[in-house]
Amino acid sequence: MLDALRKTASGWIGMGLMGLLVVSFAVWGIADIFRGYGSSAVATVGSQEIDVAAYQREISNETRRLSQRYGQPITPQIAQQLGVNQSALGRLIGLAALNGGAEDLGLAVSDKKVAHNIMTDPELQNTFGKFDKRNFELALSRANISEEAFIKDRRDYLIRNQLIGVIGNGVHAPDAMVDAIATFQKETRDATYLVLPPSLAGNVADPDEKELEAYYQKISAKFQKPETRSFSIMQLTPDAVAETISISEDDLKTAFEQQKASFNTPEKRDVIQITFDTNEDAAAAVAKLRSGTPVEDIVKARGLTMDDVNLGLVSKAQMLSPAIGDAAFALEPGQVSDPVKGPLGTVVLKVTKVEPGVTKSFDEVKDKLRKTLAMQRAREEIYNIQNSIEDDRAGGMSFRDVAEKNGLTIQSIKGVTKDGKTRDGKDVDLPDLPDLLKTVYEYGPDEQIPPRDNGKSGYYWVHVDQQTDAAIPPLKDVRSQVVSDWKDQQRKNKLDALAQKLAERGNKGESFDKIASEFDRSVLVQKGIQRYARSDTFSRIAVTRLFATPKGRFTYGPVMVGDSMLVMQVKDIHKPQLAADSDEYKKLKADIKDSIASDMIGTMVAGLQEKMGVSVNQRLVQQVTGTPSQ
């Protein structure tokens, strides 16, 4: 379990039980271990240290995982609100505790086992099931981890696996527990119910000024206008630099001679290639083909199909060997070759089509070549220009003066939230630049922001011109909406009170039909409601209350869709039994076993933390996250 958790922290292998180590903090308490001190480690668990890079990487990986889950980028501020910083630190501390526990027991793994584990990792293999160095390097890049750190991380994972594997292997889920949980989960209920529409709440008068002001104080955060930033952008791209570069005719001719082959299209031929075991078989086939026997008959006699022998349109360089290529490209269309010795046997060739090659002259390609050379030189020059711009900025030159000096255009963006919208919630048309808004919100007005990669072999600079703090508008600006919200809330309160009163009447013995008749409504029936089900009618709240109510008793709750309320009576309770040999029962038993193992591992982690001692460098945590630690 914790192995999977660690792999997740590295960023490219499966998901684990992400909350376990955080839960262990909740059990033992984390607030009392925070203190400020001068260590370069974010935290220590016994002799185990957690460095800044590991903490930053864990936060980044967790934030990326949340972004994938929600289908949109998660900003550092939102990640902080979701507790990512604390959960990342909790996981690292728990893992460090396991590392320390394994170290105390003298557990280790060989280099050979570590290498084998990495080589056989499916995420690092190609489509042929072989370890792929490129996949490995890409994975390291995505996870922002060095090869050395990854190997150490994997070694720690394998060592921890020895420690926690003992617990998992020794866990047993008692049949009595499985039966009880299965019965609980599979229980269904039949209910009769009455729908109370919002109209039954009656008319609601406008609130007086005092009521409205008090209500607005409670819900004012709903109307808060988000913080916005106005900023300016300038970009330095190879395309723009290339337009300023001239290429001489001599340079063009030299480049043409060096690259002439790349401008030409080689001759291609449609080739049929039949392979034979012996020269004699090949010679016999040549005789038959030249005497008029169809190629299809020869191929069929070999137990092959035409798809097996038709190479398609190929160049000479694409042929299996130079000898075969020379033979194929010496034939006229329709001709059959003599037997040719190849690396895989003797072959017979037949050419069915010839597509002549194309040789382009200097005049035909020089315009394209000029653009290519200019772009190459631009990519070389762009770094020097970027350094020059940074020198000017360091010397105190203003953002606009730097742009003017270098012929760069400034794009101004006004009033954008960190989500890329206006304060009114409309989308803002922003340039497609990596981490643009993240950069804008990491710095304040007039701070000098380092250049950023624009994703197009160039750079961009951004200057925050103005920051408008989040603000709650005065009541007068949103009065009509607040009044409407207040009335909606009053109607909900009235309807909720009515539903509660009717449920109490039902529990005192009044018949459901009599209660329903007072409102000229019918009592409806719903059978087989599952414990965790929900529908347009039955919300999770309503279902939860229904399953907490004894048979024959009444309860109430909101509908799932809309503002109506339900009054419900439990008519019957069904407690089916799962057969012990069913797949469902076996899966449930395995899940319970995993859950017990998780609890035991969590307890062990917490115990190791208490035994070894945990210290968190509060000052360094705050520096890394930019927020006060809790």
XYZ file of C-alpha atoms in Angstrom:
630
model
C 0.000 0.000 0.000
C 2.697 2.482 1.036
C 4.746 1.291 -1.907
C 2.020 2.362 -4.265
C 1.812 5.599 -2.316
C 5.511 6.239 -2.831
C 5.282 5.459 -6.499
C 2.521 8.010 -6.791
C 4.771 10.538 -5.129
C 7.307 9.890 -7.887
C 4.654 10.823 -10.405
C 4.227 8.009 -12.934
C 3.059 4.779 -11.308
C -0.331 3.763 -9.816
C -2.413 5.478 -7.144
C -2.121 4.449 -3.476
C -4.056 5.128 -0.332
C -3.115 8.800 -0.262
C -4.576 9.694 3.119
C -3.124 7.002 5.329
C -0.050 8.843 6.509
C -2.056 12.021 7.017
C -4.435 10.039 9.230
C -1.492 8.915 11.328
C -0.708 12.553 11.963
C -4.283 13.139 13.057
C -3.951 10.285 15.553
C -0.690 11.388 17.156
C -0.928 15.126 16.636
C 1.300 17.255 14.482
C 0.918 20.756 15.915
C 3.246 20.087 18.860
C 6.171 18.991 16.681
C 6.530 22.277 14.817
C 9.319 24.556 15.916
C 11.689 26.948 14.259
C 15.364 26.051 13.904
C 18.211 26.434 11.468
C 18.395 23.009 9.809
C 18.373 22.744 6.006
C 15.939 19.815 6.273
C 12.210 20.459 6.079
C 11.676 17.723 8.657
C 13.549 14.945 10.431
C 12.277 11.599 11.689
C 14.957 10.155 13.930
C 18.053 10.170 11.725
C 16.034 10.414 8.505
C 15.977 13.861 6.857
C 13.465 15.228 4.338
C 15.115 17.832 2.126
C 13.534 20.820 0.428
C 13.702 19.285 -3.072
C 11.781 16.184 -1.969
C 9.122 18.329 -0.285
C 8.717 20.601 -3.312
C 8.521 17.581 -5.609
C 5.878 15.948 -3.415
C 3.767 19.133 -3.426
C 4.138 19.440 -7.203
C 3.177 15.803 -7.842
C 0.166 16.014 -5.543
C -0.972 19.258 -7.196
C -0.628 17.674 -10.649
C -2.624 14.649 -9.491
C -5.425 16.918 -8.278
C -5.351 18.859 -11.549
C -5.837 15.609 -13.460
C -8.672 14.565 -11.144
C -10.549 17.855 -11.490
C -9.752 18.326 -15.181
C -8.329 21.833 -14.708
C -5.112 23.424 -13.434
C -4.872 23.710 -9.635
C -3.112 26.906 -8.548
C -0.726 26.912 -5.560
C -3.274 28.930 -3.596
C -6.061 26.412 -4.216
C -3.667 23.551 -3.463
C -2.896 25.213 -0.145
C -6.613 25.503 0.644
C -7.022 21.790 -0.156
C -4.296 20.936 2.335
C -1.767 19.706 -0.236
C 1.217 21.162 1.627
C 0.282 19.432 4.875
C -0.661 16.095 3.272
C 2.573 16.040 1.227
C 4.644 16.643 4.356
C 2.625 14.026 6.242
C 3.309 11.392 3.597
C 7.033 12.134 3.510
C 7.273 11.968 7.300
C 5.416 8.643 7.347
C 7.687 7.228 4.653
C 10.764 8.472 6.506
C 9.510 6.709 9.625
C 9.215 3.454 7.667
C 12.701 3.976 6.217
C 14.043 4.444 9.736
C 12.231 1.379 11.004
C 13.610 -0.733 8.156
C 17.099 0.631 8.807
C 16.887 -0.299 12.489
C 16.029 -3.871 11.475
C 18.974 -3.997 9.073
C 16.796 -4.560 5.993
C 18.428 -4.067 2.575
C 18.136 -5.013 -1.093
C 20.885 -5.732 -3.625
C 21.764 -3.506 -6.574
C 20.738 -6.368 -8.848
C 17.216 -6.467 -7.394
C 16.836 -2.691 -7.680
C 17.955 -2.809 -11.315
C 15.606 -5.695 -12.101
C 12.653 -3.856 -10.532
C 13.321 -0.773 -12.643
C 13.915 -2.740 -15.842
C 10.632 -4.640 -15.425
C 8.520 -1.618 -14.478
C 5.710 -1.537 -17.114
C 5.643 2.269 -17.029
C 9.270 2.365 -18.172
C 8.942 -0.173 -20.993
C 8.201 0.240 -24.679
C 5.421 -1.416 -26.654
C 7.538 -4.574 -26.959
C 7.781 -4.985 -23.181
C 11.424 -3.934 -23.028
C 12.986 -1.273 -20.803
C 13.114 1.993 -22.747
C 15.767 4.535 -21.789
C 13.768 7.334 -23.415
C 10.639 6.471 -21.411
C 12.809 6.441 -18.305
C 14.239 9.892 -19.047
C 10.803 11.301 -19.834
C 9.463 9.913 -16.568
C 12.331 11.517 -14.647
C 11.619 14.823 -16.360
C 7.883 14.705 -15.637
C 8.530 13.894 -11.991
C 11.309 16.507 -11.727
C 13.682 13.980 -10.150
C 17.267 13.024 -10.947
C 18.241 9.483 -11.926
C 20.220 9.085 -8.688
C 17.296 10.278 -6.563
C 14.921 7.952 -8.393
C 17.145 4.909 -7.861
C 17.446 5.748 -4.154
C 13.679 6.240 -4.006
C 13.075 2.835 -5.614
C 15.578 1.151 -3.303
C 13.799 2.647 -0.267
C 10.500 1.427 -1.703
C 11.751 -2.156 -2.004
C 13.168 -2.098 1.508
C 9.912 -0.735 2.946
C 8.058 -3.452 1.076
C 9.871 -6.059 3.142
C 8.742 -4.337 6.341
C 5.080 -3.801 5.551
C 4.715 -7.028 3.546
C 4.905 -9.005 6.779
C 1.780 -7.239 8.036
C -0.186 -7.666 4.815
C 0.619 -11.362 4.559
C -0.497 -12.064 8.113
C -3.885 -10.314 7.992
C -7.127 -12.327 8.013
C -10.666 -10.999 7.598
C -13.004 -12.965 9.946
C -16.066 -14.442 8.256
C -18.338 -12.879 10.895
C -17.010 -9.427 10.020
C -17.402 -10.055 6.278
C -20.971 -11.300 6.786
C -21.896 -8.258 8.884
C -20.429 -5.786 6.409
C -21.943 -7.598 3.429
C -25.392 -7.531 5.049
C -24.984 -3.855 5.914
C -23.860 -2.863 2.420
C -26.490 -4.917 0.568
C -29.459 -3.947 2.715
C -32.297 -2.300 0.773
C -35.431 -0.536 1.936
C -38.931 0.038 0.633
C -40.408 3.445 1.386
C -43.589 5.420 0.900
C -43.086 9.136 0.494
C -44.777 12.476 -0.029
C -43.257 15.328 -2.057
C -43.712 18.831 -0.604
C -43.142 21.459 -3.328
C -41.742 24.952 -2.491
C -45.192 26.486 -3.131
C -46.377 25.018 0.185
C -44.062 27.422 1.987
C -46.359 30.281 0.930
C -45.392 33.866 0.208
C -42.405 35.397 1.954
C -42.393 39.133 2.674
C -39.290 41.253 2.096
C -36.936 41.407 5.081
C -36.524 44.591 7.061
C -33.204 46.405 6.819
C -31.817 44.927 10.039
C -32.638 41.369 8.996
C -31.134 41.936 5.572
C -27.906 43.392 6.915
C -27.506 40.520 9.402
C -28.129 37.971 6.632
C -25.647 39.688 4.313
C -22.949 39.537 6.961
C -23.375 35.755 7.052
C -23.295 35.190 3.279
C -21.225 38.148 2.085
C -18.337 35.857 1.109
C -20.579 34.521 -1.671
C -20.488 37.954 -3.318
C -16.780 38.596 -2.840
C -15.062 39.930 -5.922
C -11.806 38.018 -6.490
C -8.353 39.529 -6.605
C -7.247 40.621 -10.071
C -3.965 41.546 -11.692
C -3.250 43.812 -14.613
C 0.011 43.025 -16.358
C 2.127 43.546 -19.461
C 3.862 40.907 -21.584
C 6.679 41.037 -24.105
C 7.931 38.053 -26.077
C 11.173 37.201 -27.806
C 10.650 34.499 -30.435
C 12.928 32.954 -33.081
C 10.434 33.981 -35.763
C 10.759 37.650 -34.842
C 14.553 37.476 -34.625
C 14.765 35.581 -37.929
C 13.065 38.479 -39.725
C 16.003 40.727 -38.782
C 18.661 38.321 -40.084
C 19.889 38.473 -43.700
C 21.575 35.519 -45.394
C 24.108 36.157 -48.182
C 23.909 34.404 -51.531
C 27.255 32.722 -50.890
C 26.026 31.301 -47.585
C 22.919 30.009 -49.306
C 24.934 28.244 -52.024
C 27.290 26.704 -49.482
C 24.371 25.392 -47.446
C 22.718 24.080 -50.600
C 25.792 22.038 -51.526
C 25.998 20.650 -47.998
C 22.306 19.728 -47.857
C 21.603 18.980 -51.506
C 20.560 15.402 -50.829
C 17.866 16.502 -48.397
C 16.128 18.568 -51.076
C 15.934 15.733 -53.589
C 13.256 13.048 -53.681
C 14.770 9.600 -54.439
C 13.375 7.293 -57.087
C 10.881 4.805 -55.640
C 9.632 1.490 -56.945
C 6.734 -0.815 -56.194
C 8.550 -4.093 -55.515
C 7.410 -7.693 -55.014
C 10.036 -9.697 -53.104
C 9.651 -13.485 -52.726
C 12.136 -15.294 -50.446
C 13.253 -18.901 -51.114
C 15.202 -21.399 -49.039
C 17.593 -22.431 -51.843
C 19.007 -21.016 -55.068
C 17.464 -23.926 -56.980
C 13.952 -23.100 -55.747
C 14.489 -19.457 -56.634
C 15.766 -20.292 -60.142
C 12.760 -22.564 -60.767
C 10.413 -19.752 -59.739
C 12.197 -17.297 -62.067
C 11.731 -19.689 -64.991
C 8.028 -20.038 -64.275
C 7.506 -16.298 -63.869
C 9.327 -15.495 -67.112
C 7.276 -18.134 -68.934
C 4.025 -16.450 -67.860
C 3.058 -18.071 -64.540
C 1.219 -15.447 -62.449
C 3.067 -14.137 -59.385
C 0.020 -15.026 -57.285
C 0.434 -18.722 -58.111
C 4.110 -18.729 -57.069
C 3.279 -16.889 -53.840
C 0.372 -19.212 -53.016
C 2.561 -22.255 -53.564
C 4.932 -20.833 -50.934
C 2.037 -20.668 -48.429
C 2.077 -16.857 -48.512
C -0.240 -14.023 -49.530
C 0.500 -11.058 -51.745
C 0.550 -8.830 -48.626
C 3.479 -10.928 -47.394
C 5.615 -10.245 -50.478
C 4.533 -6.770 -51.648
C 6.984 -4.204 -50.227
C 4.982 -1.279 -51.541
C 6.578 1.907 -52.843
C 10.166 1.939 -51.503
C 13.418 3.758 -52.172
C 16.707 1.966 -52.844
C 17.924 2.823 -49.342
C 14.906 1.100 -47.840
C 15.710 -2.286 -49.387
C 16.874 -5.124 -47.135
C 20.462 -5.110 -48.458
C 22.525 -3.199 -51.049
C 22.606 -6.237 -53.343
C 18.830 -6.559 -53.325
C 18.479 -2.814 -53.817
C 20.826 -2.775 -56.798
C 18.939 -5.671 -58.399
C 15.500 -4.136 -57.854
C 16.501 -0.731 -59.218
C 18.103 -2.258 -62.324
C 14.796 -3.771 -63.487
C 12.282 -2.314 -65.884
C 8.592 -2.353 -64.841
C 7.238 -5.892 -65.274
C 10.668 -7.540 -65.316
C 11.657 -10.402 -62.993
C 15.165 -10.516 -61.531
C 17.606 -13.375 -61.403
C 17.917 -14.995 -57.952
C 19.639 -12.570 -55.520
C 21.422 -13.662 -52.362
C 20.104 -11.720 -49.374
C 20.724 -11.791 -45.614
C 17.565 -13.869 -45.005
C 17.779 -16.175 -48.011
C 17.639 -16.042 -51.799
C 15.051 -13.647 -53.215
C 13.333 -13.085 -56.532
C 12.196 -9.540 -57.341
C 9.591 -8.082 -59.647
C 9.016 -4.355 -60.180
C 5.452 -3.317 -60.993
C 5.783 0.467 -60.906
C 8.522 3.119 -61.035
C 8.158 6.580 -59.513
C 11.005 8.764 -60.791
C 13.065 10.785 -58.338
C 13.005 14.571 -58.307
C 16.136 16.721 -58.205
C 15.577 20.359 -57.189
C 17.762 23.215 -58.319
C 19.254 25.926 -56.114
C 16.742 28.503 -57.365
C 13.848 26.219 -56.453
C 14.880 25.825 -52.797
C 16.799 28.989 -51.943
C 13.791 30.836 -50.428
C 13.004 27.899 -48.164
C 16.700 27.497 -47.394
C 16.987 31.190 -46.518
C 14.172 30.866 -43.949
C 15.739 27.725 -42.507
C 19.180 29.321 -42.099
C 17.682 32.491 -40.650
C 15.748 30.442 -38.106
C 18.857 28.461 -37.163
C 20.838 31.653 -36.581
C 17.892 33.189 -34.719
C 17.857 30.288 -32.284
C 21.586 30.832 -31.712
C 21.207 34.603 -31.352
C 18.138 34.590 -29.132
C 20.125 33.628 -26.039
C 22.464 36.592 -26.529
C 19.494 38.948 -26.931
C 17.900 37.536 -23.777
C 21.126 38.194 -21.839
C 21.277 41.732 -23.190
C 17.678 42.350 -22.108
C 18.453 41.056 -18.612
C 21.488 43.351 -18.402
C 19.314 46.348 -19.314
C 16.676 45.394 -16.746
C 19.316 44.870 -14.059
C 20.646 48.331 -14.915
C 17.277 49.888 -14.125
C 15.798 50.285 -17.605
C 11.995 50.231 -17.532
C 9.948 47.394 -18.976
C 8.650 49.555 -21.811
C 12.067 51.029 -22.631
C 13.548 47.526 -22.855
C 10.777 46.501 -25.254
C 11.274 49.596 -27.399
C 15.061 49.145 -27.539
C 14.715 45.566 -28.747
C 11.770 46.116 -31.066
C 9.428 43.990 -28.961
C 5.683 44.542 -28.753
C 4.040 44.902 -25.353
C 0.645 43.271 -24.803
C -1.349 44.668 -21.886
C -3.903 42.560 -20.025
C -6.334 44.233 -17.625
C -8.032 42.849 -14.523
C -7.556 39.067 -14.661
C -8.267 36.654 -11.822
C -5.945 33.729 -11.111
C -8.472 31.555 -12.995
C -8.141 33.618 -16.165
C -11.451 35.454 -15.875
C -12.718 38.954 -15.262
C -14.335 39.823 -11.946
C -17.673 39.203 -13.625
C -16.687 35.636 -14.483
C -16.054 36.146 -18.204
C -13.122 34.399 -19.886
C -10.146 36.596 -20.765
C -8.363 36.054 -24.086
C -4.824 35.307 -22.898
C -1.753 34.420 -24.955
C -0.818 30.742 -24.860
C 2.258 30.979 -22.636
C 3.352 28.320 -20.128
C 2.628 29.210 -16.465
C 1.567 32.745 -17.378
C -1.020 33.297 -14.628
C 1.031 31.287 -12.132
C 3.931 33.668 -12.752
C 1.723 36.745 -12.556
C 0.327 35.692 -9.178
C 3.723 34.700 -7.747
C 4.959 38.306 -7.933
C 3.689 41.706 -6.907
C 3.460 45.002 -8.812
C 6.774 46.360 -10.115
C 8.784 43.315 -8.977
C 11.385 42.199 -11.499
C 10.226 38.800 -12.756
C 12.779 36.455 -14.383
C 12.264 35.530 -18.048
C 10.137 32.478 -18.756
C 10.275 29.871 -21.523
C 7.481 30.623 -23.997
C 7.335 27.012 -25.231
C 8.445 28.087 -28.729
C 12.239 28.156 -28.321
C 12.012 31.709 -26.997
C 11.300 33.746 -23.897
C 8.624 35.948 -22.463
C 8.699 38.588 -19.763
C 5.795 39.722 -17.660
C 5.404 42.838 -15.514
C 2.615 43.138 -12.948
C 1.240 46.653 -13.419
C -1.528 46.641 -10.822
C -2.997 44.429 -8.120
C -6.625 44.794 -7.071
C -7.331 42.965 -3.834
C -10.344 40.773 -3.299
C -13.248 42.806 -1.946
C -16.802 42.343 -0.741
C -19.172 44.818 -2.425
C -21.444 46.991 -0.269
C -24.956 45.687 0.276
C -26.456 48.405 -1.896
C -24.638 47.047 -4.975
C -26.086 43.525 -4.626
C -29.256 44.264 -2.672
C -31.743 42.668 -5.067
C -29.817 39.393 -5.213
C -29.391 39.297 -1.434
C -33.132 39.864 -0.944
C -33.876 37.042 -3.392
C -31.439 34.716 -1.595
C -32.949 35.618 1.776
C -36.452 34.790 0.544
C -35.254 31.473 -0.912
C -33.701 30.593 2.418
C -36.868 31.491 4.301
C -38.920 29.276 1.988
C -36.485 26.404 2.536
C -36.661 26.904 6.293
C -40.463 26.893 6.240
C -40.607 23.816 4.034
C -38.052 22.017 6.210
C -40.085 22.839 9.343
C -43.274 21.622 7.652
C -41.632 18.335 6.615
C -40.289 17.815 10.124
C -43.722 18.476 11.651
C -45.441 16.037 9.277
C -42.860 13.330 10.049
C -43.514 13.856 13.774
C -47.270 13.497 13.194
C -46.653 10.250 11.319
C -44.514 8.939 14.182
C -47.355 9.739 16.587
C -49.663 7.412 14.702
C -51.421 9.470 12.022
C -51.858 7.662 8.723
C -49.760 8.785 5.789
C -52.827 8.972 3.530
C -54.550 11.352 5.956
C -51.480 13.623 6.098
C -51.181 13.644 2.293
C -54.879 14.404 1.805
C -54.477 17.721 3.640
C -52.299 18.896 0.773
C -54.281 17.162 -1.968
C -51.234 15.021 -2.816
C -50.669 11.278 -3.253
C -48.445 8.964 -1.240
C -45.894 7.403 -3.587
C -43.936 4.133 -3.270
C -40.273 3.406 -3.946
C -38.942 -0.129 -3.493
C -35.419 -1.491 -3.246
C -33.614 1.709 -2.256
C -29.906 0.974 -1.766
C -27.896 2.429 1.096
C -25.600 4.592 -1.014
C -28.032 5.309 -3.857
C -29.354 8.651 -4.961
C -31.689 9.813 -7.705
C -33.424 12.978 -8.879
C -35.942 12.418 -6.075
C -33.905 10.879 -3.263
C -30.848 12.884 -2.241
C -27.979 11.368 -0.274
C -29.229 13.187 2.817
C -32.713 11.715 2.403
C -31.371 8.186 1.819
C -29.029 8.430 4.810
C -31.909 9.470 7.068
C -34.106 6.727 5.632
C -31.521 4.072 6.542
C -31.209 5.517 10.047
C -34.957 5.150 10.648
C -36.584 1.965 12.048
C -39.230 0.079 10.097
C -42.631 1.792 10.197
C -41.221 5.125 11.356
C -41.192 8.469 9.501
C -38.370 10.825 8.563
C -37.801 13.638 6.074
C -35.127 15.111 3.796
C -34.506 17.198 0.674
C -34.927 15.998 -2.899
C -31.838 15.651 -5.046
C -32.935 18.031 -7.800
C -34.929 21.144 -6.930
C -36.075 22.718 -3.646
C -38.827 20.286 -2.666
C -38.816 18.233 0.546
C -39.697 14.605 1.161
C -41.636 13.071 4.023
C -40.788 9.336 4.086
C -41.939 6.209 5.913
C -39.869 3.010 6.055
C -42.258 0.261 4.918
C -39.892 -2.717 4.791
C -36.222 -3.639 5.309
C -34.496 -6.343 3.259
C -31.222 -7.884 4.517
C -29.989 -10.316 1.836
C -27.094 -12.693 2.512
C -24.132 -13.023 0.142
C -23.066 -16.580 -0.712
C -19.577 -17.239 0.674
C -18.453 -18.751 -2.653
C -19.620 -15.794 -4.782
C -17.120 -13.484 -6.494
C -18.721 -10.489 -4.791
C -18.201 -12.023 -1.340
C -14.587 -12.903 -2.157
C -13.865 -9.389 -3.383
C -15.427 -7.880 -0.262
C -13.326 -10.162 1.924
C -10.167 -9.098 0.083
C -11.105 -5.416 0.448
C -11.685 -5.864 4.199
C -8.324 -7.601 4.515
C -6.645 -4.666 2.746
C -8.454 -2.211 5.009
C -7.326 -4.039 8.163
C -3.756 -4.136 6.843
C -3.949 -0.400 6.101
C -5.081 0.319 9.658
C -2.286 -1.808 11.087
C 0.326 -0.155 8.876
C -1.002 3.270 9.845
C -0.683 2.360 13.523
C 2.870 1.102 12.924
C 3.809 4.317 11.130
C 2.419 6.426 13.965
C 4.269 4.285 16.508
C 7.548 4.649 14.616
C 7.075 8.410 14.472
C 6.499 8.579 18.218
C 9.472 6.321 18.934
C 11.938 8.105 16.645
C 10.711 11.637 17.215
C 9.542 14.025 14.523
C 10.754 17.586 14.076
C 9.444 19.997 11.444
C 11.366 23.117 10.471
C 8.454 25.540 10.542
C 10.434 28.433 9.145
C 11.668 26.426 6.163
C 8.194 24.999 5.477
C 6.871 28.542 5.348
C 9.630 29.576 2.941
C 8.928 26.642 0.625
C 5.139 27.047 0.567
C 4.921 30.806 0.961
C 2.259 30.344 3.631
C 2.313 29.979 7.408
C 2.540 26.337 8.521
C -0.138 24.975 10.756
